[in-house]
Amino acid sequence: LDEPTTGLDPQSRRQLWSLLDGFRQRGGTIVLTTHYLDEAETLCDRVGIVDHGRLIALGTPRDLIATLGAEHVIEFELDGGAPLAAEMLKQLPGVQDVRRLDGATSLQVSELHTAVPALLAELERDHRNLSRFATHHATLEDVFVAHTGRHLRDE
């Protein structure tokens, strides 16, 4: 199936997911191409991530996400000024990796409950203000960004 849910409303997309999952549960095999990595994470037993025609990662969604070495991602932007030094951020408890993209900083962390307070304390010490802050569980999109250095929409 090539991009089977492109253009579908959320309800229709979920109905198609249910249909495909039922086929898979009955032993069927589906080869699926999609730019929606949440779709691949939900529907696929194995995922191959292709970038510019090259296979750059292959495995189960869980195994690919585990290659990040972190279960969570903290994304933030600062209200003006220079970004915080990556070396300092890597020293915060639970931080496994630091990435910057389009003015945002992304921290891959193993322990959200220790990394967030440490980050906020560092911002307070440095008299810096957040303009954006979000956390989420690591996903296949985070794997794609880690391998390519860009989001799918940046292609």
XYZ file of C-alpha atoms in Angstrom:
155
model
C 0.000 0.000 0.000
C 1.403 3.375 -0.973
C 0.420 6.177 1.416
C -3.021 4.622 2.116
C -4.226 7.276 4.567
C -3.099 10.436 2.788
C -6.027 12.837 2.637
C -8.250 10.871 5.001
C -10.007 12.510 7.923
C -8.953 11.212 11.390
C -11.982 8.924 11.789
C -11.492 7.293 8.363
C -7.764 6.970 9.047
C -8.443 5.089 12.311
C -10.993 2.845 10.574
C -8.450 1.925 7.900
C -5.832 1.287 10.596
C -8.268 -1.087 12.302
C -8.943 -2.914 9.033
C -5.208 -3.280 8.288
C -4.418 -4.382 11.838
C -7.151 -7.025 11.641
C -5.661 -8.361 8.392
C -2.232 -8.477 10.028
C -3.586 -10.227 13.138
C -5.053 -12.937 10.889
C -1.563 -13.640 9.495
C -1.608 -11.352 6.477
C 1.428 -9.437 5.311
C 1.273 -5.813 4.215
C 4.034 -3.780 2.618
C 3.297 -0.165 3.456
C 4.970 3.060 2.390
C 4.143 6.145 4.399
C 5.511 9.495 5.472
C 3.392 9.228 8.632
C 5.818 7.638 11.058
C 3.139 7.351 13.754
C 1.247 5.192 11.267
C 4.286 2.979 10.710
C 4.840 2.745 14.467
C 1.220 1.655 14.992
C 0.774 -0.730 12.069
C 4.146 -2.249 11.310
C 6.024 -5.157 12.840
C 9.201 -4.069 11.029
C 10.120 -0.660 9.681
C 12.714 0.424 7.171
C 13.538 4.130 7.136
C 14.669 5.330 3.720
C 16.398 8.666 3.114
C 17.296 9.833 -0.395
C 16.795 6.300 -1.723
C 19.026 4.645 0.894
C 17.901 2.361 3.699
C 19.280 4.029 6.839
C 17.544 2.031 9.580
C 15.714 -1.284 9.806
C 14.032 -3.065 12.705
C 10.959 -3.237 14.857
C 9.574 0.139 15.887
C 10.545 -0.581 19.507
C 14.114 -1.585 18.549
C 14.582 1.481 16.343
C 13.363 3.784 19.103
C 15.661 2.018 21.581
C 18.665 2.973 19.405
C 18.145 6.536 20.618
C 19.215 5.458 24.097
C 16.417 7.550 25.566
C 12.744 7.045 26.287
C 11.703 10.696 26.237
C 12.365 13.894 24.320
C 12.319 17.429 25.711
C 11.968 20.153 23.088
C 12.356 23.808 23.967
C 13.110 27.248 22.602
C 14.462 30.207 24.508
C 13.081 33.717 24.473
C 15.975 35.480 22.703
C 19.705 35.235 23.228
C 22.191 32.531 22.422
C 21.237 28.888 22.967
C 22.499 27.057 26.022
C 25.817 25.273 25.465
C 25.338 21.690 24.290
C 28.202 20.566 26.526
C 26.395 21.923 29.587
C 23.089 20.365 28.551
C 24.759 16.957 28.115
C 25.833 17.160 31.773
C 22.243 17.415 33.032
C 20.987 14.229 34.719
C 19.399 11.760 32.295
C 20.365 13.636 29.116
C 21.645 11.230 26.464
C 21.906 13.544 23.457
C 21.399 17.169 22.419
C 20.244 18.307 18.978
C 19.491 21.732 17.553
C 17.170 22.417 14.633
C 15.672 25.731 13.487
C 16.270 27.525 16.793
C 14.852 24.697 18.893
C 16.819 22.443 21.189
C 15.910 18.793 21.578
C 17.157 16.692 24.480
C 16.890 12.922 24.373
C 16.538 11.845 27.979
C 16.283 8.603 29.907
C 14.627 10.061 33.001
C 12.184 12.871 32.379
C 11.526 13.417 36.089
C 15.184 14.317 36.729
C 16.058 16.077 33.471
C 13.166 18.583 33.494
C 13.850 20.038 36.972
C 17.581 20.188 36.215
C 16.940 22.038 32.940
C 14.550 24.501 34.602
C 17.052 25.147 37.395
C 19.781 25.836 34.821
C 17.515 28.271 32.963
C 16.731 30.068 36.207
C 20.438 30.301 37.137
C 21.157 31.751 33.705
C 18.134 34.136 33.891
C 16.690 32.672 30.684
C 13.021 32.347 29.722
C 11.356 29.647 27.671
C 9.260 30.587 24.648
C 8.280 26.951 23.989
C 8.514 23.752 26.017
C 7.178 20.256 25.278
C 7.925 16.660 26.163
C 6.958 13.403 24.510
C 7.859 9.740 24.427
C 10.524 8.965 21.842
C 9.013 8.034 18.454
C 10.055 6.865 15.007
C 10.111 10.522 13.947
C 12.822 11.096 16.569
C 14.729 8.161 15.029
C 14.390 9.729 11.569
C 15.655 13.093 12.854
C 18.540 11.417 14.688
C 19.634 9.660 11.484
C 19.084 12.526 9.044
C 19.269 15.703 11.108
C 15.933 16.964 9.778
C 12.182 16.456 10.070
C 10.193 14.857 7.249
C 8.589 18.211 6.429
C 12.105 19.707 5.889
C 12.801 17.547 2.822
